[in-house]
Amino acid sequence: ANTLTIVGTNTDESSIGKGAFQKCTYLKTVNISGMKTITEQAFTNCTNMESSEITGAYTISEKAFNSCTNLSDIAITGVHTIGNYAFEGCFKKGVTSASIPNTFTVIGDNAEGSSIGLGICKGCTNLETANISKIKIISNGSTTNGNNGAFLNAINLKYLTLGEGIEEIGQDAFRDTAADINLPESLKVLKSTAFEGGYKGGTGNRNLVNGYSVIQIPCNVYSIGSGGLGANGNFTAGGTSAIIFG
């Protein structure tokens, strides 16, 4: 019921056009496979959409699902690039059940240049779980005003899994979230204020070792920007904290 299924030809020309399904408020479920490009604002303001599964899209463009306020279950596989603000303003309704788990999952193509853009889940206030792997850069781009991190102000993001393949976490990427910090071995660069203001005493899956709150910096990391872990609650909640390098 109210389900849209699109199966493309998986050719370079296959795409969903700009604004193609914009404001289609009857849609609840969208399943897409074999489409190389989902263009700008393709599903913007589909306010009753609850879930979306996208397989094999090379590019999900800027604001593709922006302001789909009821969208609470997103699974993306094989993507190369997710554009700026693609899912900004989703995860707003706060409905959590077996069928609407408030989860955002991205498995990239693990290719050079693969990235998640600025503000993709900015302000997704009821997002609880994010799983990201095989994407080289999270929060790709320049943010000068501190308001464009990929998951900025996703204040209920508690369970964060960053898998192998991630090499750079950009500025403000997880700023002011409740997420624990578990960094993948593939990580090389942690930019300014990437996790600043995080944890905030939430109930996420904090990394505890013998009662200590531990953040482990992988041995491949060669750059940590100003405030990369600044004012993070992991350092004050639940006992003495430690940072381990290597």
mmCIF file of C-alpha atoms in Angstrom:
data_model
loop_
_atom_site.group_PDB
_atom_site.id
_atom_site.type_symbol
_atom_site.label_atom_id
_atom_site.label_comp_id
_atom_site.label_asym_id
_atom_site.label_seq_id
_atom_site.Cartn_x
_atom_site.Cartn_y
_atom_site.Cartn_z
ATOM 1 C CA ALA A 1 0.000 0.000 0.000
ATOM 2 C CA ASN A 2 1.341 3.404 -1.009
ATOM 3 C CA THR A 3 4.615 1.810 -2.133
ATOM 4 C CA LEU A 4 6.729 3.018 -5.030
ATOM 5 C CA THR A 5 9.193 0.516 -6.524
ATOM 6 C CA ILE A 6 11.609 1.644 -9.239
ATOM 7 C CA VAL A 7 13.878 -0.848 -11.000
ATOM 8 C CA GLY A 8 16.255 0.823 -13.443
ATOM 9 C CA THR A 9 18.521 -0.425 -16.202
ATOM 10 C CA ASN A 10 21.703 0.230 -14.202
ATOM 11 C CA THR A 11 23.178 2.225 -17.084
ATOM 12 C CA ASP A 12 24.912 5.593 -16.783
ATOM 13 C CA GLU A 13 21.844 7.300 -18.241
ATOM 14 C CA SER A 14 19.361 5.859 -15.752
ATOM 15 C CA SER A 15 18.116 8.576 -13.405
ATOM 16 C CA ILE A 16 15.180 9.994 -11.494
ATOM 17 C CA GLY A 17 14.680 13.601 -12.538
ATOM 18 C CA LYS A 18 14.721 16.756 -10.476
ATOM 19 C CA GLY A 19 11.590 17.064 -8.346
ATOM 20 C CA ALA A 20 10.085 13.966 -9.967
ATOM 21 C CA PHE A 21 8.113 12.922 -6.865
ATOM 22 C CA GLN A 22 8.313 16.131 -4.871
ATOM 23 C CA LYS A 23 5.412 16.575 -2.412
ATOM 24 C CA CYS A 24 3.913 13.159 -3.196
ATOM 25 C CA THR A 25 2.417 12.984 0.258
ATOM 26 C CA TYR A 26 0.666 9.649 -0.339
ATOM 27 C CA LEU A 27 3.966 7.753 -0.575
ATOM 28 C CA LYS A 28 4.948 5.660 2.451
ATOM 29 C CA THR A 29 7.607 3.305 1.096
ATOM 30 C CA VAL A 30 10.124 3.854 -1.704
ATOM 31 C CA ASN A 31 12.365 1.083 -3.036
ATOM 32 C CA ILE A 32 14.893 1.993 -5.739
ATOM 33 C CA SER A 33 17.406 -0.215 -7.542
ATOM 34 C CA GLY A 34 19.371 0.060 -10.752
ATOM 35 C CA MET A 35 19.186 3.860 -10.990
ATOM 36 C CA LYS A 36 22.573 5.543 -11.269
ATOM 37 C CA THR A 37 21.385 9.016 -10.262
ATOM 38 C CA ILE A 38 18.662 10.321 -7.966
ATOM 39 C CA THR A 39 18.677 14.000 -8.782
ATOM 40 C CA GLU A 40 18.049 17.124 -6.720
ATOM 41 C CA GLN A 41 14.820 17.306 -4.733
ATOM 42 C CA ALA A 42 13.498 14.118 -6.330
ATOM 43 C CA PHE A 43 11.488 13.222 -3.206
ATOM 44 C CA THR A 44 11.597 16.472 -1.223
ATOM 45 C CA ASN A 45 8.631 17.059 1.110
ATOM 46 C CA CYS A 46 7.160 13.574 0.787
ATOM 47 C CA THR A 47 6.043 14.083 4.345
ATOM 48 C CA ASN A 48 4.345 10.698 4.897
ATOM 49 C CA MET A 49 7.206 8.561 3.605
ATOM 50 C CA GLU A 50 8.338 6.160 6.339
ATOM 51 C CA SER A 51 11.028 4.019 4.746
ATOM 52 C CA SER A 52 13.342 3.979 1.753
ATOM 53 C CA GLU A 53 15.719 1.326 0.438
ATOM 54 C CA ILE A 54 18.169 2.383 -2.286
ATOM 55 C CA THR A 55 20.483 -0.107 -3.989
ATOM 56 C CA GLY A 56 23.146 0.628 -6.579
ATOM 57 C CA ALA A 57 22.658 4.388 -6.972
ATOM 58 C CA TYR A 58 26.004 6.033 -7.783
ATOM 59 C CA THR A 59 24.794 9.510 -6.818
ATOM 60 C CA ILE A 60 22.049 10.697 -4.488
ATOM 61 C CA SER A 61 21.956 14.411 -5.193
ATOM 62 C CA GLU A 62 21.524 17.470 -3.031
ATOM 63 C CA LYS A 63 18.249 17.639 -1.065
ATOM 64 C CA ALA A 64 16.972 14.467 -2.733
ATOM 65 C CA PHE A 65 14.863 13.476 0.308
ATOM 66 C CA ASN A 66 15.017 16.767 2.182
ATOM 67 C CA SER A 67 12.155 17.466 4.623
ATOM 68 C CA CYS A 68 10.592 14.008 4.413
ATOM 69 C CA THR A 69 9.726 14.493 8.057
ATOM 70 C CA ASN A 70 8.257 11.039 8.699
ATOM 71 C CA LEU A 71 11.097 9.147 7.002
ATOM 72 C CA SER A 72 12.551 6.979 9.770
ATOM 73 C CA ASP A 73 14.202 3.984 8.115
ATOM 74 C CA ILE A 74 16.808 4.529 5.385
ATOM 75 C CA ALA A 75 19.028 1.808 3.914
ATOM 76 C CA ILE A 76 21.481 2.672 1.124
ATOM 77 C CA THR A 77 23.871 0.195 -0.499
ATOM 78 C CA GLY A 78 26.589 0.702 -3.110
ATOM 79 C CA VAL A 79 26.434 4.498 -3.276
ATOM 80 C CA HIS A 80 29.414 6.644 -4.287
ATOM 81 C CA THR A 81 28.217 10.146 -3.386
ATOM 82 C CA ILE A 82 25.416 11.517 -1.227
ATOM 83 C CA GLY A 83 24.951 15.234 -1.826
ATOM 84 C CA ASN A 84 24.557 18.050 0.658
ATOM 85 C CA TYR A 85 21.382 18.090 2.781
ATOM 86 C CA ALA A 86 20.047 14.963 1.047
ATOM 87 C CA PHE A 87 18.114 13.814 4.133
ATOM 88 C CA GLU A 88 18.068 17.003 6.187
ATOM 89 C CA GLY A 89 14.921 17.353 8.238
ATOM 90 C CA CYS A 90 13.977 13.670 8.181
ATOM 91 C CA PHE A 91 13.506 11.584 11.353
ATOM 92 C CA LYS A 92 11.221 14.192 12.891
ATOM 93 C CA LYS A 93 8.123 12.303 13.984
ATOM 94 C CA GLY A 94 9.766 10.222 16.699
ATOM 95 C CA VAL A 95 7.845 7.009 15.985
ATOM 96 C CA THR A 96 9.959 4.016 17.015
ATOM 97 C CA SER A 97 8.746 0.470 16.389
ATOM 98 C CA ALA A 98 9.921 -2.748 14.776
ATOM 99 C CA SER A 99 8.867 -1.406 11.384
ATOM 100 C CA ILE A 100 10.079 2.183 11.909
ATOM 101 C CA PRO A 101 13.388 1.865 13.774
ATOM 102 C CA ASN A 102 14.821 5.395 13.311
ATOM 103 C CA THR A 103 17.900 3.984 11.582
ATOM 104 C CA PHE A 104 20.129 5.379 8.839
ATOM 105 C CA THR A 105 22.419 2.852 7.123
ATOM 106 C CA VAL A 106 24.904 3.600 4.341
ATOM 107 C CA ILE A 107 27.241 1.081 2.730
ATOM 108 C CA GLY A 108 29.280 2.801 0.050
ATOM 109 C CA ASP A 109 31.166 1.479 -2.960
ATOM 110 C CA ASN A 110 34.520 1.857 -1.151
ATOM 111 C CA ALA A 111 35.955 3.736 -4.124
ATOM 112 C CA GLU A 112 38.291 6.712 -4.014
ATOM 113 C CA GLY A 113 36.351 9.954 -3.757
ATOM 114 C CA SER A 114 33.268 8.364 -2.239
ATOM 115 C CA SER A 115 31.670 10.781 0.184
ATOM 116 C CA ILE A 116 28.740 11.942 2.255
ATOM 117 C CA GLY A 117 28.107 15.677 1.921
ATOM 118 C CA LEU A 118 27.356 18.455 4.344
ATOM 119 C CA GLY A 119 24.204 18.422 6.434
ATOM 120 C CA ILE A 120 22.860 15.152 5.086
ATOM 121 C CA CYS A 121 21.090 14.348 8.361
ATOM 122 C CA LYS A 122 21.343 17.770 9.953
ATOM 123 C CA GLY A 123 18.592 18.338 12.458
ATOM 124 C CA CYS A 124 17.275 14.777 12.246
ATOM 125 C CA THR A 125 16.248 15.057 15.868
ATOM 126 C CA ASN A 126 14.801 11.565 16.324
ATOM 127 C CA LEU A 127 17.484 9.608 14.501
ATOM 128 C CA GLU A 128 18.806 7.021 16.977
ATOM 129 C CA THR A 129 21.082 4.687 15.007
ATOM 130 C CA ALA A 130 23.523 5.337 12.172
ATOM 131 C CA ASN A 131 25.677 2.708 10.456
ATOM 132 C CA ILE A 132 28.212 3.933 7.898
ATOM 133 C CA SER A 133 30.920 1.994 6.084
ATOM 134 C CA LYS A 134 32.899 1.917 2.818
ATOM 135 C CA ILE A 135 32.589 5.696 2.391
ATOM 136 C CA LYS A 136 35.920 7.536 2.293
ATOM 137 C CA ILE A 137 34.778 10.939 3.571
ATOM 138 C CA ILE A 138 31.952 11.862 5.954
ATOM 139 C CA SER A 139 30.810 15.493 5.868
ATOM 140 C CA ASN A 140 32.736 16.376 2.725
ATOM 141 C CA GLY A 141 33.106 20.082 2.019
ATOM 142 C CA SER A 142 33.906 23.380 3.663
ATOM 143 C CA THR A 143 31.774 24.684 6.514
ATOM 144 C CA THR A 144 32.708 28.091 7.832
ATOM 145 C CA ASN A 145 29.797 28.915 10.125
ATOM 146 C CA GLY A 146 29.610 25.700 12.163
ATOM 147 C CA ASN A 147 26.135 24.870 10.895
ATOM 148 C CA ASN A 148 26.674 22.297 8.176
ATOM 149 C CA GLY A 149 28.003 19.098 9.766
ATOM 150 C CA ALA A 150 26.629 15.869 8.308
ATOM 151 C CA PHE A 151 24.774 14.866 11.497
ATOM 152 C CA LEU A 152 24.857 18.203 13.306
ATOM 153 C CA ASN A 153 22.188 18.455 16.017
ATOM 154 C CA ALA A 154 20.957 14.908 15.523
ATOM 155 C CA ILE A 155 20.570 15.144 19.283
ATOM 156 C CA ASN A 156 19.177 11.638 19.854
ATOM 157 C CA LEU A 157 21.772 9.802 17.785
ATOM 158 C CA LYS A 158 23.031 7.296 20.364
ATOM 159 C CA TYR A 159 24.239 4.264 18.442
ATOM 160 C CA LEU A 160 26.889 5.046 15.855
ATOM 161 C CA THR A 161 28.823 2.379 13.957
ATOM 162 C CA LEU A 162 31.625 3.659 11.732
ATOM 163 C CA GLY A 163 32.915 0.752 9.655
ATOM 164 C CA GLU A 164 36.070 0.168 7.713
ATOM 165 C CA GLY A 165 36.801 2.242 4.636
ATOM 166 C CA ILE A 166 36.178 5.627 6.294
ATOM 167 C CA GLU A 167 39.313 7.771 6.011
ATOM 168 C CA GLU A 168 38.122 11.261 6.935
ATOM 169 C CA ILE A 169 35.472 12.621 9.293
ATOM 170 C CA GLY A 170 34.813 16.231 8.407
ATOM 171 C CA GLN A 171 34.190 19.388 10.369
ATOM 172 C CA ASP A 172 31.173 19.321 12.705
ATOM 173 C CA ALA A 173 30.211 15.889 11.352
ATOM 174 C CA PHE A 174 28.743 14.559 14.626
ATOM 175 C CA ARG A 175 28.710 17.747 16.645
ATOM 176 C CA ASP A 176 26.095 17.896 19.398
ATOM 177 C CA THR A 177 24.940 14.300 19.045
ATOM 178 C CA ALA A 178 24.594 11.708 21.806
ATOM 179 C CA ALA A 179 26.751 9.180 19.972
ATOM 180 C CA ASP A 180 29.571 7.155 21.414
ATOM 181 C CA ILE A 181 32.895 7.437 19.599
ATOM 182 C CA ASN A 182 34.260 4.272 18.021
ATOM 183 C CA LEU A 183 36.680 5.138 15.236
ATOM 184 C CA PRO A 184 37.536 2.702 12.413
ATOM 185 C CA GLU A 185 41.103 1.532 11.824
ATOM 186 C CA SER A 186 40.999 3.019 8.320
ATOM 187 C CA LEU A 187 40.555 6.588 9.680
ATOM 188 C CA LYS A 188 43.310 9.092 8.803
ATOM 189 C CA VAL A 189 41.853 12.559 9.392
ATOM 190 C CA LEU A 190 39.529 13.861 12.108
ATOM 191 C CA LYS A 191 38.678 17.463 11.332
ATOM 192 C CA SER A 192 37.789 20.396 13.560
ATOM 193 C CA THR A 193 34.895 19.979 16.021
ATOM 194 C CA ALA A 194 33.908 16.643 14.446
ATOM 195 C CA PHE A 195 32.548 15.344 17.768
ATOM 196 C CA GLU A 196 32.478 18.562 19.772
ATOM 197 C CA GLY A 197 29.770 18.776 22.388
ATOM 198 C CA GLY A 198 28.913 15.106 21.945
ATOM 199 C CA TYR A 199 27.568 12.390 24.195
ATOM 200 C CA LYS A 200 25.834 14.743 26.664
ATOM 201 C CA GLY A 201 25.265 11.966 29.190
ATOM 202 C CA GLY A 202 22.996 9.980 26.890
ATOM 203 C CA THR A 203 22.423 6.237 26.957
ATOM 204 C CA GLY A 204 24.409 5.248 23.882
ATOM 205 C CA ASN A 205 26.755 2.273 23.675
ATOM 206 C CA ARG A 206 29.747 3.978 25.284
ATOM 207 C CA ASN A 207 33.065 2.161 25.092
ATOM 208 C CA LEU A 208 33.741 1.164 28.715
ATOM 209 C CA VAL A 209 36.849 -0.739 29.781
ATOM 210 C CA ASN A 210 36.975 -1.653 33.491
ATOM 211 C CA GLY A 211 34.670 1.238 34.266
ATOM 212 C CA TYR A 212 36.695 3.743 32.249
ATOM 213 C CA SER A 213 35.304 5.627 29.281
ATOM 214 C CA VAL A 214 37.786 5.055 26.480
ATOM 215 C CA ILE A 215 38.279 6.685 23.107
ATOM 216 C CA GLN A 216 40.777 4.869 20.919
ATOM 217 C CA ILE A 217 42.516 6.803 18.147
ATOM 218 C CA PRO A 218 43.555 4.396 15.352
ATOM 219 C CA CYS A 219 47.227 4.253 14.446
ATOM 220 C CA ASN A 220 46.591 5.555 10.885
ATOM 221 C CA VAL A 221 45.286 8.920 12.126
ATOM 222 C CA TYR A 222 47.777 11.660 11.293
ATOM 223 C CA SER A 223 45.606 14.765 11.807
ATOM 224 C CA ILE A 224 43.112 15.811 14.494
ATOM 225 C CA GLY A 225 41.660 19.274 13.971
ATOM 226 C CA SER A 226 41.018 21.958 16.537
ATOM 227 C CA GLY A 227 38.262 20.860 18.910
ATOM 228 C CA GLY A 228 37.891 17.533 17.132
ATOM 229 C CA LEU A 229 36.862 15.904 20.403
ATOM 230 C CA GLY A 230 36.259 19.137 22.288
ATOM 231 C CA ALA A 231 33.782 19.404 25.171
ATOM 232 C CA ASN A 232 32.751 15.796 24.677
ATOM 233 C CA GLY A 233 30.821 14.142 27.498
ATOM 234 C CA ASN A 234 32.804 10.921 27.143
ATOM 235 C CA PHE A 235 35.475 12.669 29.187
ATOM 236 C CA THR A 236 33.254 13.443 32.153
ATOM 237 C CA ALA A 237 30.544 10.789 32.416
ATOM 238 C CA GLY A 238 30.877 7.375 34.006
ATOM 239 C CA GLY A 239 34.328 7.544 35.580
ATOM 240 C CA THR A 240 37.779 8.673 34.563
ATOM 241 C CA SER A 241 38.272 8.716 30.813
ATOM 242 C CA ALA A 242 41.215 7.904 28.604
ATOM 243 C CA ILE A 243 42.378 8.402 25.047
ATOM 244 C CA ILE A 244 44.417 5.555 23.596
ATOM 245 C CA PHE A 245 46.513 6.054 20.477
ATOM 246 C CA GLY A 246 47.209 3.107 18.200
#
